[in-house]
Amino acid sequence: MRSYFVGGEAGGVGEFAGRHVLAEFSGVAAELLDDPVFLCESLERVLDKAGATVCELTYKQFEPHGVTAMALLSESHASIHTYPERGSAFVDVFTCGHKADPELAVQLLRDLLGASVSRVTTIHRGQEDS
């Protein structure tokens, strides 16, 4: 993996680089996608396993259905926005530095949700070391 890092030492305060993982899941049970407690607990669990530090979790339940769950991380943020009527969700995990693995967080969340289809894109943010 390329290192994307600017200034300071790796792992230090000067890091201004990271990986932003964008995912779309489908084939997920509607009841899971409309359960904010399950989604928040799942998001917290996968982020912890991926090495991220969760500072705060919040969610919004929509009517007639759908949930947005968000995690504020020391490393940046993570979110899931669900469409139970479609069995689908958008997932966004951005972490700065080298401590957390956003790709792992997304894979673990996909598995917890039992998504039958996933499309995942990773964007490297910041500047590459020379």
JSON list of C-alpha atoms in Angstrom, two decimals:
[
{"chain": "A", "resi": 1, "resn": "MET", "atom": "CA", "xyz": [0.00, 0.00, 0.00]},
{"chain": "A", "resi": 2, "resn": "ARG", "atom": "CA", "xyz": [1.25, 3.47, -0.80]},
{"chain": "A", "resi": 3, "resn": "SER", "atom": "CA", "xyz": [1.77, 5.80, 2.11]},
{"chain": "A", "resi": 4, "resn": "TYR", "atom": "CA", "xyz": [-0.15, 9.07, 1.90]},
{"chain": "A", "resi": 5, "resn": "PHE", "atom": "CA", "xyz": [1.37, 11.40, 4.43]},
{"chain": "A", "resi": 6, "resn": "VAL", "atom": "CA", "xyz": [2.31, 15.06, 4.72]},
{"chain": "A", "resi": 7, "resn": "GLY", "atom": "CA", "xyz": [4.51, 16.58, 7.44]},
{"chain": "A", "resi": 8, "resn": "GLY", "atom": "CA", "xyz": [5.31, 15.39, 10.95]},
{"chain": "A", "resi": 9, "resn": "GLU", "atom": "CA", "xyz": [6.03, 11.75, 11.67]},
{"chain": "A", "resi": 10, "resn": "ALA", "atom": "CA", "xyz": [3.84, 8.82, 10.64]},
{"chain": "A", "resi": 11, "resn": "GLY", "atom": "CA", "xyz": [1.18, 8.37, 13.29]},
{"chain": "A", "resi": 12, "resn": "GLY", "atom": "CA", "xyz": [1.79, 11.87, 14.62]},
{"chain": "A", "resi": 13, "resn": "VAL", "atom": "CA", "xyz": [-0.13, 15.11, 14.74]},
{"chain": "A", "resi": 14, "resn": "GLY", "atom": "CA", "xyz": [1.27, 16.31, 11.39]},
{"chain": "A", "resi": 15, "resn": "GLU", "atom": "CA", "xyz": [-0.53, 13.70, 9.30]},
{"chain": "A", "resi": 16, "resn": "PHE", "atom": "CA", "xyz": [-2.81, 15.12, 6.65]},
{"chain": "A", "resi": 17, "resn": "ALA", "atom": "CA", "xyz": [-3.63, 12.05, 4.64]},
{"chain": "A", "resi": 18, "resn": "GLY", "atom": "CA", "xyz": [-5.88, 9.05, 4.77]},
{"chain": "A", "resi": 19, "resn": "ARG", "atom": "CA", "xyz": [-8.21, 6.65, 3.00]},
{"chain": "A", "resi": 20, "resn": "HIS", "atom": "CA", "xyz": [-11.85, 7.38, 2.26]},
{"chain": "A", "resi": 21, "resn": "VAL", "atom": "CA", "xyz": [-13.88, 4.25, 1.59]},
{"chain": "A", "resi": 22, "resn": "LEU", "atom": "CA", "xyz": [-17.24, 4.63, -0.15]},
{"chain": "A", "resi": 23, "resn": "ALA", "atom": "CA", "xyz": [-19.51, 1.61, -0.39]},
{"chain": "A", "resi": 24, "resn": "GLU", "atom": "CA", "xyz": [-22.94, 0.60, -1.60]},
{"chain": "A", "resi": 25, "resn": "PHE", "atom": "CA", "xyz": [-24.57, -2.54, -0.20]},
{"chain": "A", "resi": 26, "resn": "SER", "atom": "CA", "xyz": [-27.67, -4.31, -1.45]},
{"chain": "A", "resi": 27, "resn": "GLY", "atom": "CA", "xyz": [-29.50, -7.51, -0.69]},
{"chain": "A", "resi": 28, "resn": "VAL", "atom": "CA", "xyz": [-29.77, -6.60, 3.00]},
{"chain": "A", "resi": 29, "resn": "ALA", "atom": "CA", "xyz": [-32.78, -7.54, 5.15]},
{"chain": "A", "resi": 30, "resn": "ALA", "atom": "CA", "xyz": [-35.09, -4.52, 5.51]},
{"chain": "A", "resi": 31, "resn": "GLU", "atom": "CA", "xyz": [-35.52, -5.04, 9.26]},
{"chain": "A", "resi": 32, "resn": "LEU", "atom": "CA", "xyz": [-31.77, -4.67, 9.85]},
{"chain": "A", "resi": 33, "resn": "LEU", "atom": "CA", "xyz": [-31.65, -1.48, 7.79]},
{"chain": "A", "resi": 34, "resn": "ASP", "atom": "CA", "xyz": [-34.50, 0.06, 9.80]},
{"chain": "A", "resi": 35, "resn": "ASP", "atom": "CA", "xyz": [-33.05, -0.75, 13.26]},
{"chain": "A", "resi": 36, "resn": "PRO", "atom": "CA", "xyz": [-31.01, 2.23, 14.55]},
{"chain": "A", "resi": 37, "resn": "VAL", "atom": "CA", "xyz": [-29.78, 0.41, 17.67]},
{"chain": "A", "resi": 38, "resn": "PHE", "atom": "CA", "xyz": [-28.48, -2.53, 15.61]},
{"chain": "A", "resi": 39, "resn": "LEU", "atom": "CA", "xyz": [-26.86, -0.16, 13.09]},
{"chain": "A", "resi": 40, "resn": "CYS", "atom": "CA", "xyz": [-25.13, 1.95, 15.77]},
{"chain": "A", "resi": 41, "resn": "GLU", "atom": "CA", "xyz": [-23.91, -1.11, 17.67]},
{"chain": "A", "resi": 42, "resn": "SER", "atom": "CA", "xyz": [-22.69, -2.70, 14.44]},
{"chain": "A", "resi": 43, "resn": "LEU", "atom": "CA", "xyz": [-20.93, 0.46, 13.30]},
{"chain": "A", "resi": 44, "resn": "GLU", "atom": "CA", "xyz": [-19.21, 0.81, 16.68]},
{"chain": "A", "resi": 45, "resn": "ARG", "atom": "CA", "xyz": [-18.16, -2.87, 16.69]},
{"chain": "A", "resi": 46, "resn": "VAL", "atom": "CA", "xyz": [-16.65, -2.86, 13.19]},
{"chain": "A", "resi": 47, "resn": "LEU", "atom": "CA", "xyz": [-14.86, 0.45, 13.73]},
{"chain": "A", "resi": 48, "resn": "ASP", "atom": "CA", "xyz": [-13.33, -0.85, 16.97]},
{"chain": "A", "resi": 49, "resn": "LYS", "atom": "CA", "xyz": [-12.16, -4.05, 15.23]},
{"chain": "A", "resi": 50, "resn": "ALA", "atom": "CA", "xyz": [-10.65, -1.91, 12.47]},
{"chain": "A", "resi": 51, "resn": "GLY", "atom": "CA", "xyz": [-8.61, 0.09, 14.98]},
{"chain": "A", "resi": 52, "resn": "ALA", "atom": "CA", "xyz": [-10.60, 3.33, 14.90]},
{"chain": "A", "resi": 53, "resn": "THR", "atom": "CA", "xyz": [-11.40, 5.38, 18.00]},
{"chain": "A", "resi": 54, "resn": "VAL", "atom": "CA", "xyz": [-15.12, 6.16, 18.27]},
{"chain": "A", "resi": 55, "resn": "CYS", "atom": "CA", "xyz": [-15.72, 9.48, 20.06]},
{"chain": "A", "resi": 56, "resn": "GLU", "atom": "CA", "xyz": [-19.48, 9.71, 19.59]},
{"chain": "A", "resi": 57, "resn": "LEU", "atom": "CA", "xyz": [-22.33, 7.90, 17.81]},
{"chain": "A", "resi": 58, "resn": "THR", "atom": "CA", "xyz": [-25.65, 9.37, 16.75]},
{"chain": "A", "resi": 59, "resn": "TYR", "atom": "CA", "xyz": [-28.51, 8.46, 14.44]},
{"chain": "A", "resi": 60, "resn": "LYS", "atom": "CA", "xyz": [-31.66, 9.76, 12.81]},
{"chain": "A", "resi": 61, "resn": "GLN", "atom": "CA", "xyz": [-34.66, 7.49, 12.20]},
{"chain": "A", "resi": 62, "resn": "PHE", "atom": "CA", "xyz": [-36.69, 8.60, 9.18]},
{"chain": "A", "resi": 63, "resn": "GLU", "atom": "CA", "xyz": [-40.41, 8.14, 8.49]},
{"chain": "A", "resi": 64, "resn": "PRO", "atom": "CA", "xyz": [-41.74, 5.93, 7.12]},
{"chain": "A", "resi": 65, "resn": "HIS", "atom": "CA", "xyz": [-38.39, 4.08, 7.15]},
{"chain": "A", "resi": 66, "resn": "GLY", "atom": "CA", "xyz": [-34.63, 4.47, 6.87]},
{"chain": "A", "resi": 67, "resn": "VAL", "atom": "CA", "xyz": [-31.82, 5.37, 9.24]},
{"chain": "A", "resi": 68, "resn": "THR", "atom": "CA", "xyz": [-28.69, 7.47, 9.07]},
{"chain": "A", "resi": 69, "resn": "ALA", "atom": "CA", "xyz": [-26.10, 6.47, 11.69]},
{"chain": "A", "resi": 70, "resn": "MET", "atom": "CA", "xyz": [-22.92, 8.48, 12.12]},
{"chain": "A", "resi": 71, "resn": "ALA", "atom": "CA", "xyz": [-19.73, 7.97, 14.11]},
{"chain": "A", "resi": 72, "resn": "LEU", "atom": "CA", "xyz": [-17.38, 10.79, 14.97]},
{"chain": "A", "resi": 73, "resn": "LEU", "atom": "CA", "xyz": [-13.89, 9.27, 15.07]},
{"chain": "A", "resi": 74, "resn": "SER", "atom": "CA", "xyz": [-10.59, 10.55, 16.40]},
{"chain": "A", "resi": 75, "resn": "GLU", "atom": "CA", "xyz": [-9.38, 9.63, 12.91]},
{"chain": "A", "resi": 76, "resn": "SER", "atom": "CA", "xyz": [-12.33, 11.35, 11.10]},
{"chain": "A", "resi": 77, "resn": "HIS", "atom": "CA", "xyz": [-15.83, 9.88, 10.54]},
{"chain": "A", "resi": 78, "resn": "ALA", "atom": "CA", "xyz": [-18.04, 6.98, 9.43]},
{"chain": "A", "resi": 79, "resn": "SER", "atom": "CA", "xyz": [-21.67, 6.85, 8.34]},
{"chain": "A", "resi": 80, "resn": "ILE", "atom": "CA", "xyz": [-24.36, 4.54, 7.02]},
{"chain": "A", "resi": 81, "resn": "HIS", "atom": "CA", "xyz": [-27.52, 5.73, 5.29]},
{"chain": "A", "resi": 82, "resn": "THR", "atom": "CA", "xyz": [-30.14, 3.05, 4.74]},
{"chain": "A", "resi": 83, "resn": "TYR", "atom": "CA", "xyz": [-32.96, 2.40, 2.29]},
{"chain": "A", "resi": 84, "resn": "PRO", "atom": "CA", "xyz": [-34.86, -0.54, 3.81]},
{"chain": "A", "resi": 85, "resn": "GLU", "atom": "CA", "xyz": [-37.48, -0.50, 1.05]},
{"chain": "A", "resi": 86, "resn": "ARG", "atom": "CA", "xyz": [-34.65, -1.26, -1.41]},
{"chain": "A", "resi": 87, "resn": "GLY", "atom": "CA", "xyz": [-32.58, -3.50, 0.87]},
{"chain": "A", "resi": 88, "resn": "SER", "atom": "CA", "xyz": [-29.70, -1.10, 0.29]},
{"chain": "A", "resi": 89, "resn": "ALA", "atom": "CA", "xyz": [-27.32, 1.23, 2.12]},
{"chain": "A", "resi": 90, "resn": "PHE", "atom": "CA", "xyz": [-24.61, 3.77, 1.44]},
{"chain": "A", "resi": 91, "resn": "VAL", "atom": "CA", "xyz": [-21.53, 3.53, 3.70]},
{"chain": "A", "resi": 92, "resn": "ASP", "atom": "CA", "xyz": [-18.77, 6.10, 4.12]},
{"chain": "A", "resi": 93, "resn": "VAL", "atom": "CA", "xyz": [-15.64, 5.56, 6.27]},
{"chain": "A", "resi": 94, "resn": "PHE", "atom": "CA", "xyz": [-12.79, 8.10, 6.25]},
{"chain": "A", "resi": 95, "resn": "THR", "atom": "CA", "xyz": [-9.76, 7.68, 8.49]},
{"chain": "A", "resi": 96, "resn": "CYS", "atom": "CA", "xyz": [-6.63, 9.79, 8.60]},
{"chain": "A", "resi": 97, "resn": "GLY", "atom": "CA", "xyz": [-3.27, 8.32, 9.45]},
{"chain": "A", "resi": 98, "resn": "HIS", "atom": "CA", "xyz": [-2.19, 4.70, 9.64]},
{"chain": "A", "resi": 99, "resn": "LYS", "atom": "CA", "xyz": [-3.83, 3.41, 12.83]},
{"chain": "A", "resi": 100, "resn": "ALA", "atom": "CA", "xyz": [-7.30, 2.51, 11.52]},
{"chain": "A", "resi": 101, "resn": "ASP", "atom": "CA", "xyz": [-8.19, 0.35, 8.50]},
{"chain": "A", "resi": 102, "resn": "PRO", "atom": "CA", "xyz": [-11.33, 1.75, 6.83]},
{"chain": "A", "resi": 103, "resn": "GLU", "atom": "CA", "xyz": [-11.44, -1.05, 4.23]},
{"chain": "A", "resi": 104, "resn": "LEU", "atom": "CA", "xyz": [-11.62, -3.62, 7.04]},
{"chain": "A", "resi": 105, "resn": "ALA", "atom": "CA", "xyz": [-14.42, -1.67, 8.75]},
{"chain": "A", "resi": 106, "resn": "VAL", "atom": "CA", "xyz": [-16.46, -1.69, 5.53]},
{"chain": "A", "resi": 107, "resn": "GLN", "atom": "CA", "xyz": [-15.84, -5.43, 4.94]},
{"chain": "A", "resi": 108, "resn": "LEU", "atom": "CA", "xyz": [-16.89, -6.29, 8.48]},
{"chain": "A", "resi": 109, "resn": "LEU", "atom": "CA", "xyz": [-20.03, -4.14, 8.20]},
{"chain": "A", "resi": 110, "resn": "ARG", "atom": "CA", "xyz": [-20.91, -5.80, 4.88]},
{"chain": "A", "resi": 111, "resn": "ASP", "atom": "CA", "xyz": [-20.62, -9.21, 6.56]},
{"chain": "A", "resi": 112, "resn": "LEU", "atom": "CA", "xyz": [-22.67, -8.17, 9.61]},
{"chain": "A", "resi": 113, "resn": "LEU", "atom": "CA", "xyz": [-25.44, -6.87, 7.37]},
{"chain": "A", "resi": 114, "resn": "GLY", "atom": "CA", "xyz": [-25.29, -9.94, 5.14]},
{"chain": "A", "resi": 115, "resn": "ALA", "atom": "CA", "xyz": [-25.17, -7.86, 1.97]},
{"chain": "A", "resi": 116, "resn": "SER", "atom": "CA", "xyz": [-25.37, -10.05, -1.13]},
{"chain": "A", "resi": 117, "resn": "VAL", "atom": "CA", "xyz": [-23.90, -7.32, -3.34]},
{"chain": "A", "resi": 118, "resn": "SER", "atom": "CA", "xyz": [-21.34, -4.65, -2.52]},
{"chain": "A", "resi": 119, "resn": "ARG", "atom": "CA", "xyz": [-19.51, -2.03, -4.51]},
{"chain": "A", "resi": 120, "resn": "VAL", "atom": "CA", "xyz": [-16.53, -0.47, -2.73]},
{"chain": "A", "resi": 121, "resn": "THR", "atom": "CA", "xyz": [-14.23, 2.36, -3.81]},
{"chain": "A", "resi": 122, "resn": "THR", "atom": "CA", "xyz": [-11.22, 3.67, -1.89]},
{"chain": "A", "resi": 123, "resn": "ILE", "atom": "CA", "xyz": [-10.00, 7.21, -2.42]},
{"chain": "A", "resi": 124, "resn": "HIS", "atom": "CA", "xyz": [-6.56, 8.21, -1.15]},
{"chain": "A", "resi": 125, "resn": "ARG", "atom": "CA", "xyz": [-6.70, 11.69, 0.29]},
{"chain": "A", "resi": 126, "resn": "GLY", "atom": "CA", "xyz": [-3.75, 13.96, 1.03]},
{"chain": "A", "resi": 127, "resn": "GLN", "atom": "CA", "xyz": [-0.43, 13.82, -0.73]},
{"chain": "A", "resi": 128, "resn": "GLU", "atom": "CA", "xyz": [1.81, 10.87, -1.43]},
{"chain": "A", "resi": 129, "resn": "ASP", "atom": "CA", "xyz": [5.25, 10.74, 0.22]},
{"chain": "A", "resi": 130, "resn": "SER", "atom": "CA", "xyz": [8.09, 11.55, -2.13]}
]
